[in-house]
mmCIF file of C-alpha atoms in Angstrom:
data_model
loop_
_atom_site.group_PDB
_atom_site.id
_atom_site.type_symbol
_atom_site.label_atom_id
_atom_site.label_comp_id
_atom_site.label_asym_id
_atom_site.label_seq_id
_atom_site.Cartn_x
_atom_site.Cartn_y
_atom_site.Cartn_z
ATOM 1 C CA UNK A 1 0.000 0.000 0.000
ATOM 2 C CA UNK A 2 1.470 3.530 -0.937
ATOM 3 C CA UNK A 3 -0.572 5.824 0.934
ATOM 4 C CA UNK A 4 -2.482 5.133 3.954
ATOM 5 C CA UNK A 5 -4.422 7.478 6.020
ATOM 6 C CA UNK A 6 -2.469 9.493 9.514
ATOM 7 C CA UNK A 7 -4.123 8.548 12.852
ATOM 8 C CA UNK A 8 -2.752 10.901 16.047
ATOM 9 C CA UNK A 9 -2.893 8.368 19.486
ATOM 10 C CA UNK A 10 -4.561 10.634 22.371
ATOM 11 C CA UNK A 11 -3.728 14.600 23.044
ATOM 12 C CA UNK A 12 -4.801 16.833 26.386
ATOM 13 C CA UNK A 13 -8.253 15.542 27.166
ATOM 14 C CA UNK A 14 -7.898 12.091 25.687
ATOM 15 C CA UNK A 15 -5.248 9.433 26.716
ATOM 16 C CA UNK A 16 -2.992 7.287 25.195
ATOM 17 C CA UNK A 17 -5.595 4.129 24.532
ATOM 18 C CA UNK A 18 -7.280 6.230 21.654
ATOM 19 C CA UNK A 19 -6.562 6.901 18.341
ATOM 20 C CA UNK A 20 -7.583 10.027 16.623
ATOM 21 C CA UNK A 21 -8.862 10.503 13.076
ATOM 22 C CA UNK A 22 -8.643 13.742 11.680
ATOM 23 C CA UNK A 23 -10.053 15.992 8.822
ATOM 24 C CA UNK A 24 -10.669 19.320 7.756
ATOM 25 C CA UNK A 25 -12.784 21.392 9.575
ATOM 26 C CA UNK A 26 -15.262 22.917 8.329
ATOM 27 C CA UNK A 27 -14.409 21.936 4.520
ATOM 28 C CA UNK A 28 -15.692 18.489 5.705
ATOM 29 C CA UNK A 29 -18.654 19.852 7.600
ATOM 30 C CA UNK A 30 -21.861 19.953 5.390
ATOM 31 C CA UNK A 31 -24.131 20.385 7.849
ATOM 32 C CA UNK A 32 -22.545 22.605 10.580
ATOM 33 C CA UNK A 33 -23.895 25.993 11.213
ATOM 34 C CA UNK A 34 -23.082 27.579 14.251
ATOM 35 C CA UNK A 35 -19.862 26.190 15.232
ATOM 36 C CA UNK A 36 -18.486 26.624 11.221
ATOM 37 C CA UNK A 37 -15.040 27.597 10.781
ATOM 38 C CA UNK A 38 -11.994 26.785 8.371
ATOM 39 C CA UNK A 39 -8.290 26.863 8.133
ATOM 40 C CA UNK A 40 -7.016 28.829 5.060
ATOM 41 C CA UNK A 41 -3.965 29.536 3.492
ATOM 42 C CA UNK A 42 -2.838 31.707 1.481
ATOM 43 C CA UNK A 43 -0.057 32.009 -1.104
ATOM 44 C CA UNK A 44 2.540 33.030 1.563
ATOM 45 C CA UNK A 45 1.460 30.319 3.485
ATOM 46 C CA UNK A 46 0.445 32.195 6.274
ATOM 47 C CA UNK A 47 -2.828 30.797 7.740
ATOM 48 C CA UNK A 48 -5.964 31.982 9.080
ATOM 49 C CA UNK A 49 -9.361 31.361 10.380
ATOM 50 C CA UNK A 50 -12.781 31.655 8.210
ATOM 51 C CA UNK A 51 -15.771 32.522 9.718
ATOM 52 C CA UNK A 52 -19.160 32.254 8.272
ATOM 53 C CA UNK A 53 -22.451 34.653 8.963
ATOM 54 C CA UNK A 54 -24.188 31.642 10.662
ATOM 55 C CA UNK A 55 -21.414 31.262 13.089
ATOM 56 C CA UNK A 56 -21.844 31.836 16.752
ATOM 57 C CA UNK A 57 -18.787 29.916 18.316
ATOM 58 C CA UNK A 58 -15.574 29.619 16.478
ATOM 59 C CA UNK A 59 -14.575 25.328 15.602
ATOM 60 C CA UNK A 60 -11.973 24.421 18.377
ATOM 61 C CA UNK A 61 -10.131 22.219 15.411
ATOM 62 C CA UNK A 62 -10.486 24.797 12.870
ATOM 63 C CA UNK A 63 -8.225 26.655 15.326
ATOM 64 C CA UNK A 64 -5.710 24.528 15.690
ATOM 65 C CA UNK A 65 -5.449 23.404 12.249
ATOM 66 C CA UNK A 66 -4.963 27.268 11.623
ATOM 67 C CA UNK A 67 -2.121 27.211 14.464
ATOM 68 C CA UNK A 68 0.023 24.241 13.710
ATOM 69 C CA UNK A 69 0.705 23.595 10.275
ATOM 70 C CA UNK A 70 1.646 19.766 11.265
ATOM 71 C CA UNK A 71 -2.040 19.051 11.966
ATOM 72 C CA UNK A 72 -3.169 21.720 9.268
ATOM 73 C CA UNK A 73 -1.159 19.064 6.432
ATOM 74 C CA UNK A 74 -2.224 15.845 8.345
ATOM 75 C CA UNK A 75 -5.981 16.622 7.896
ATOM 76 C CA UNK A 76 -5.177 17.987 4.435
ATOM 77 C CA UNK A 77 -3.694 14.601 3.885
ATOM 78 C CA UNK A 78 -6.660 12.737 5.136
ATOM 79 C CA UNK A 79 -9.219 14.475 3.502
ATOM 80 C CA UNK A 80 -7.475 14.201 0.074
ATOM 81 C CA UNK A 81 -6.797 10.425 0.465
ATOM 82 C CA UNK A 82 -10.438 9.787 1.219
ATOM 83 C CA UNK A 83 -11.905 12.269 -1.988
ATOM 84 C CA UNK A 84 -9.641 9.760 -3.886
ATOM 85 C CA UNK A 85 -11.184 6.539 -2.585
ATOM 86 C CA UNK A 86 -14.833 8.430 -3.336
ATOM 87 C CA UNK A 87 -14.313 9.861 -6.556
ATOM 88 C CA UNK A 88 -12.927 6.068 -8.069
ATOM 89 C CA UNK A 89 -15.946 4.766 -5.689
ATOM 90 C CA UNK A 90 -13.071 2.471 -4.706
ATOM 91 C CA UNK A 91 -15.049 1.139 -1.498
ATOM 92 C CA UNK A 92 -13.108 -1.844 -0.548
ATOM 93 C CA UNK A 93 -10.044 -0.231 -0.785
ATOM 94 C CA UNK A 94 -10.865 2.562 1.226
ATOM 95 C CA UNK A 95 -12.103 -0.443 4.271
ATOM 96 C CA UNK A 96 -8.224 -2.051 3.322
ATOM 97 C CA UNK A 97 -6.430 1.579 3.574
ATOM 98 C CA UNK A 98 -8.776 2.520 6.579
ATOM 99 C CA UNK A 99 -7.896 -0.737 8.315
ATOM 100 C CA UNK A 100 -3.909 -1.074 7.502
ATOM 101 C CA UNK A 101 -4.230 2.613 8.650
ATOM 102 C CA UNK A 102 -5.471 1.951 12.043
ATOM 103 C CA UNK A 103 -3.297 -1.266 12.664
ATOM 104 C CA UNK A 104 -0.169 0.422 11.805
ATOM 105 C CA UNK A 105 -0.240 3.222 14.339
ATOM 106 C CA UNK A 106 -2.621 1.091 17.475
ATOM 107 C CA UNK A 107 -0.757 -0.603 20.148
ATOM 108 C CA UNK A 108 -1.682 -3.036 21.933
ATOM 109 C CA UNK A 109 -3.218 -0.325 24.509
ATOM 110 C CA UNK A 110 -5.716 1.065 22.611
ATOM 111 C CA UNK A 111 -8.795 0.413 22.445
ATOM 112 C CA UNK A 112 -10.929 3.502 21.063
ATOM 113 C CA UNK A 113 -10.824 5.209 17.957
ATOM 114 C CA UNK A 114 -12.218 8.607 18.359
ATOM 115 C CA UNK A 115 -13.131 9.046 14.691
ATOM 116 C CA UNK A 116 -13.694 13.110 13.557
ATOM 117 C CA UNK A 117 -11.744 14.732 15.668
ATOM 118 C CA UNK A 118 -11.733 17.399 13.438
ATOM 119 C CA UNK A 119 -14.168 16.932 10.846
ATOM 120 C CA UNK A 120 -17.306 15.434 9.963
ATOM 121 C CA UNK A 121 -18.341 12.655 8.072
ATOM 122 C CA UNK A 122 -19.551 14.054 5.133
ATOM 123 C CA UNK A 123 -20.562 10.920 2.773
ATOM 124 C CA UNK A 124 -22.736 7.402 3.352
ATOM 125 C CA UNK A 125 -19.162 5.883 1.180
ATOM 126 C CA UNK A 126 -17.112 6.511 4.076
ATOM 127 C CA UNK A 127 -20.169 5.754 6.680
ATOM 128 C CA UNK A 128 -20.494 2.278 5.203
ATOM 129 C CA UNK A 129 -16.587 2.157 5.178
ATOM 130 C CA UNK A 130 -16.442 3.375 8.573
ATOM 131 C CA UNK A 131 -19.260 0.726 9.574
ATOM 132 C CA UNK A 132 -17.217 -2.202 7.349
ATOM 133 C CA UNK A 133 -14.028 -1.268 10.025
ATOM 134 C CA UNK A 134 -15.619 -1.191 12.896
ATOM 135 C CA UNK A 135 -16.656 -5.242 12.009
ATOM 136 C CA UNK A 136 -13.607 -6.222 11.456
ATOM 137 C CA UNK A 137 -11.952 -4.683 14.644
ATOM 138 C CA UNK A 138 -13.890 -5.397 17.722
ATOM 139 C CA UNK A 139 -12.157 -5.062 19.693
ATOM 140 C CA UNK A 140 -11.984 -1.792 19.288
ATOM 141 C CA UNK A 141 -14.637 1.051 19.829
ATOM 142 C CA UNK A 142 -14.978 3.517 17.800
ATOM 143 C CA UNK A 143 -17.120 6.792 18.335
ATOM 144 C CA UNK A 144 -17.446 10.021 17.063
ATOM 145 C CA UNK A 145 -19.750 13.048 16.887
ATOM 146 C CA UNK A 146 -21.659 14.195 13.937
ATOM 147 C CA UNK A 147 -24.046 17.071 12.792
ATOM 148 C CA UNK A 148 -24.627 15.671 9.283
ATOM 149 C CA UNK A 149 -27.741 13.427 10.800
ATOM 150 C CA UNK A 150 -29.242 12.807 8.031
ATOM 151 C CA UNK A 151 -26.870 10.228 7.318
ATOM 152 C CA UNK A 152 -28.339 8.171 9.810
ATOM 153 C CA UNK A 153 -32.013 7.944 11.079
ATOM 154 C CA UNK A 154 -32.852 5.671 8.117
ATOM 155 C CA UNK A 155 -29.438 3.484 8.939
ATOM 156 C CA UNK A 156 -30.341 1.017 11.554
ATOM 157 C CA UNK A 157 -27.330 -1.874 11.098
ATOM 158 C CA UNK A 158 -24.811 0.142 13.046
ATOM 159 C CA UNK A 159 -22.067 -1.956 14.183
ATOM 160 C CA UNK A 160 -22.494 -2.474 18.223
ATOM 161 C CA UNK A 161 -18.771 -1.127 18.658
ATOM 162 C CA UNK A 162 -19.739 2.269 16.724
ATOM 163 C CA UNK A 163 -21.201 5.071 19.019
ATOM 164 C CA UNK A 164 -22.653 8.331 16.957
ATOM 165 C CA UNK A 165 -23.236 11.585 19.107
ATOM 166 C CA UNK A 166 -25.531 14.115 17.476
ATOM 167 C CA UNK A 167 -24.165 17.156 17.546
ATOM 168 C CA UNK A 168 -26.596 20.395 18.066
ATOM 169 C CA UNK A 169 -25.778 23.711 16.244
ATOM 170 C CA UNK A 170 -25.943 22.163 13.072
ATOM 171 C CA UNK A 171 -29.052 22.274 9.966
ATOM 172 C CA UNK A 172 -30.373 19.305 11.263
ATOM 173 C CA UNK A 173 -31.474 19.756 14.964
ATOM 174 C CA UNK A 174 -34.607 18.735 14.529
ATOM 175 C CA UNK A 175 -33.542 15.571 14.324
ATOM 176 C CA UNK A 176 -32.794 15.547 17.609
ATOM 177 C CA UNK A 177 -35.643 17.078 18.981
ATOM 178 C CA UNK A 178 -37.546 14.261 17.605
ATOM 179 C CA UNK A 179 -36.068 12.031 19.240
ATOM 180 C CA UNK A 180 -34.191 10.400 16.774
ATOM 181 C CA UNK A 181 -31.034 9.898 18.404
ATOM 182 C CA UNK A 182 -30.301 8.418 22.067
ATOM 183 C CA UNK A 183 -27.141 10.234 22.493
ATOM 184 C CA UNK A 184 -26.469 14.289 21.754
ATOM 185 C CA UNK A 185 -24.027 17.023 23.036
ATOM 186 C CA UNK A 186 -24.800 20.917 23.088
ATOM 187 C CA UNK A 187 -21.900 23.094 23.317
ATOM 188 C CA UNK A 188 -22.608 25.382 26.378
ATOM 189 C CA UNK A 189 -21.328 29.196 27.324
ATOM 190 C CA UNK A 190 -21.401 28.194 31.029
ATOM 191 C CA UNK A 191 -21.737 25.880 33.467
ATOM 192 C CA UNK A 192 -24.597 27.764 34.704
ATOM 193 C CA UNK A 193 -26.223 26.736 31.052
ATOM 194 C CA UNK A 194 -25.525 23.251 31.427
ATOM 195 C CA UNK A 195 -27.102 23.261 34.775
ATOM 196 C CA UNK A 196 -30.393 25.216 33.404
ATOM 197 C CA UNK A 197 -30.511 22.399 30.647
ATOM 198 C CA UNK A 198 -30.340 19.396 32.752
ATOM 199 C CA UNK A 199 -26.781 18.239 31.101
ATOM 200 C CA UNK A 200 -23.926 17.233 32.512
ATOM 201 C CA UNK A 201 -20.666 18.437 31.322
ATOM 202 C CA UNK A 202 -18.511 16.343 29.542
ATOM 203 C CA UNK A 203 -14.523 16.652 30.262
ATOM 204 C CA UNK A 204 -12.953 13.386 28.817
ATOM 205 C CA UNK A 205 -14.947 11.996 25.598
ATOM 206 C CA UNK A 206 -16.820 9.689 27.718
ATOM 207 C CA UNK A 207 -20.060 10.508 27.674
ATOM 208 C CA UNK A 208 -19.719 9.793 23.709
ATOM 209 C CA UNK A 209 -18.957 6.052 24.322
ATOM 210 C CA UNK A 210 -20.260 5.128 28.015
ATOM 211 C CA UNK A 211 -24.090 5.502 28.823
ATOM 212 C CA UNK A 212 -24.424 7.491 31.256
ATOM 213 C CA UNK A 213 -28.000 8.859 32.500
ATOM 214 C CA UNK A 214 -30.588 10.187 29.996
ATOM 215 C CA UNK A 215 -27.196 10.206 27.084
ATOM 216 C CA UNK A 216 -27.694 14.112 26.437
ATOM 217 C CA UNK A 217 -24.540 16.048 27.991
ATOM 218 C CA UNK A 218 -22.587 19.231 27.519
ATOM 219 C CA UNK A 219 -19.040 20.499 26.423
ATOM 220 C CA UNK A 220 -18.092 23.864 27.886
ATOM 221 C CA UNK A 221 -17.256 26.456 25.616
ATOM 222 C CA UNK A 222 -13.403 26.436 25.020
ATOM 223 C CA UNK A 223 -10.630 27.090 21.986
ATOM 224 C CA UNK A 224 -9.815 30.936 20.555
ATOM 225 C CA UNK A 225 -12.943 33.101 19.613
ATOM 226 C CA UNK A 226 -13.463 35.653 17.764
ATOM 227 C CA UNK A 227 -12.562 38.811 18.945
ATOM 228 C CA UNK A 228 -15.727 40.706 20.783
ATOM 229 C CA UNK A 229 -17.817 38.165 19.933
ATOM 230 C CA UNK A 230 -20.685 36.429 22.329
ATOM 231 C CA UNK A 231 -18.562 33.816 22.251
ATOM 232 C CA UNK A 232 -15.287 35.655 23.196
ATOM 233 C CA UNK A 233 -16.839 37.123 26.373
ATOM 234 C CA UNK A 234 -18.573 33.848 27.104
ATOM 235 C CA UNK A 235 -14.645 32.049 27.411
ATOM 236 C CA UNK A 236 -13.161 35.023 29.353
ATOM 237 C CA UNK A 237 -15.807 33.919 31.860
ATOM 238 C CA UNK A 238 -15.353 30.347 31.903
ATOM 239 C CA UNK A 239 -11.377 31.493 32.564
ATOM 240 C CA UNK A 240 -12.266 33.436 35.172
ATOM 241 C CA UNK A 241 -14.065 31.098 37.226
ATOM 242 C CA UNK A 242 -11.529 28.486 36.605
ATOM 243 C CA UNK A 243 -8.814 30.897 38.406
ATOM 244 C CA UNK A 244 -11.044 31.193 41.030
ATOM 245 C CA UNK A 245 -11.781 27.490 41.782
ATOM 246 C CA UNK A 246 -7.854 26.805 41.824
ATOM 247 C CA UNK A 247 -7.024 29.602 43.964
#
C-alpha cells in the first residue's frame, strides 16, 4: 500500500488508549452551522481562520489546524486520500487503507478510535466504510460526533462497537428534537447553562462512548474566539471562574 491514512494516538483531554482521526474542519462539515469555521492559506502560506455569517462559536479544530501547520497538512492529507477513494468509488479499498491505517499506528493499549476529531463525516461511502471497520476490529470502539444526521435515522445496522453523538448547532437539529437519536451534546457558554438544561458536562470523551443517564450532555465552551464576539466574552468567563476554583 502507498498511501495510507495518519491517525494521532490521544492529546490533552484524551489518553494514550485512543486513536484520533482527523479531517478538515469545516471543509468536511456539510451540515454545521453555528460552530463553522476553516483553516485557510494563502499564497505566503500564512494561515488563518474563516468565519461564516451563521457562526456563533468559532470550531476548536479549525483553530488549531490554523495554528500548527503539522495538523493543518495531516488533515489535508486525510481528507485528500479519502476524496480519492470516493471519486474512483473504490469502497473496498478505502475499508483495506482505513484498516492497515489503524493497525499500523494502534498498540496493543488502545482500544478507542475517536473518529472526527476534526471533521465530519460528510458521505454514506465513508459511513459504510467506517461501519465495514468497525466489524472487522472489535475489539476496538470507535465513536465520534456528527451534525450531518441525516446520514443516519434511516441506517439502523450500526455496528455495536460504533457510538454516533448528534451534535446540536448544526441544519439538522430537529432531528434531535424528535427524538431520533439516544445520544447528543450541546456546546454550552457556562456551566450555569448546562445546569439550566439538565446536562452534565462532559470533560474526557466519555459521555460519547459510556451511557451514562438520559445520554444528552454538555461540552463547555473552550478554543480561541473571535474577537468581541458572544462567544469571546462567554470564554473570558469560563477562565475566570476556573482561576477562582484553583485559587
Amino acid at each position: 500500500m502507498n498511501d495510507f491514512f495518519k491517525f494521532g494516538i490521544g492529546n490533552n483531554k484524551l489518553s494514550s488508549q485512543t486513536l484520533t482521526f482527523s479531517k478538515s474542519s469545516g471543509l468536511t462539515c456539510p451540515a454545521a452551522n453555528k460552530c463553522k469555521a476553516v483553516a485557510m492559506m494563502n499564497d505566503q502560506g500564512k494561515r488563518s481562520i474563516k468565519r461564516f455569517k451563521d457562526t456563533e462559536f468559532t470550531c476548536y479544530s479549525a483553530t488549531l489546524e490554523a495554528l500548527y501547520p503539522s495538523l493543518y497538512n495531516l488533515t489535508r492529507h486525510n481528507t485528500s486520500l479519502l476524496n480519492e477513494y470516493i471519486k474512483k468509488d473504490n469502497f473496498n479499498g478505502l475499508v483495506e487503507c482505513f484498516n492497515y491505517s489503524i493497525n499500523q499506528k494502534r498498540t496493543k493499549n488502545c482500544n478507542l478510535v475517536r473518529w472526527n476529531q476534526s471533521g465530519d463525516i460528510y458521505s454514506r461511502f465513508e459511513l459504510e466504510a467506517l461501519k465495514k471497520v468497525c466489524e472487522i476490529n472489535k475489539d476496538l470502539i470507535f465513536y465520534f460526533y456528527s451534525k450531518n444526521l441525516i446520514l443516519y435515522p434511516t441506517n439502523r445496522s450500526i455496528p455495536q462497537n460504533m457510538f454516533i453523538t448528534a451534535s446540536y448547532g448544526g441544519k439538522y437539529d430537529y432531528l434531535i428534537d424528535r427524538g431520533y437519536f439516544k445520544r447528543f451534546s450541546k456546546v454550552v457558554f457556562s456551566e450555569a447553562e448546562a445546569k439550566l438544561l439538565n446536562l452534565p458536562i462532559d470533560n474526557d470523551d466519555s459521555h460519547a462512548y459510556q451511557d451514562k443517564g438520559k445520554n444528552g450532555f454538555a461540552l463547555l465552551l473552550h478554543g480561541t474566539q473571535e474577537k468581541n464576539s458572544k462567544a469571546s466574552e462567554a470564554l473570558k468567563e469560563i477562565r475566570r471562574n476556573k482561576k477562582l476554583v484553583t485559587v
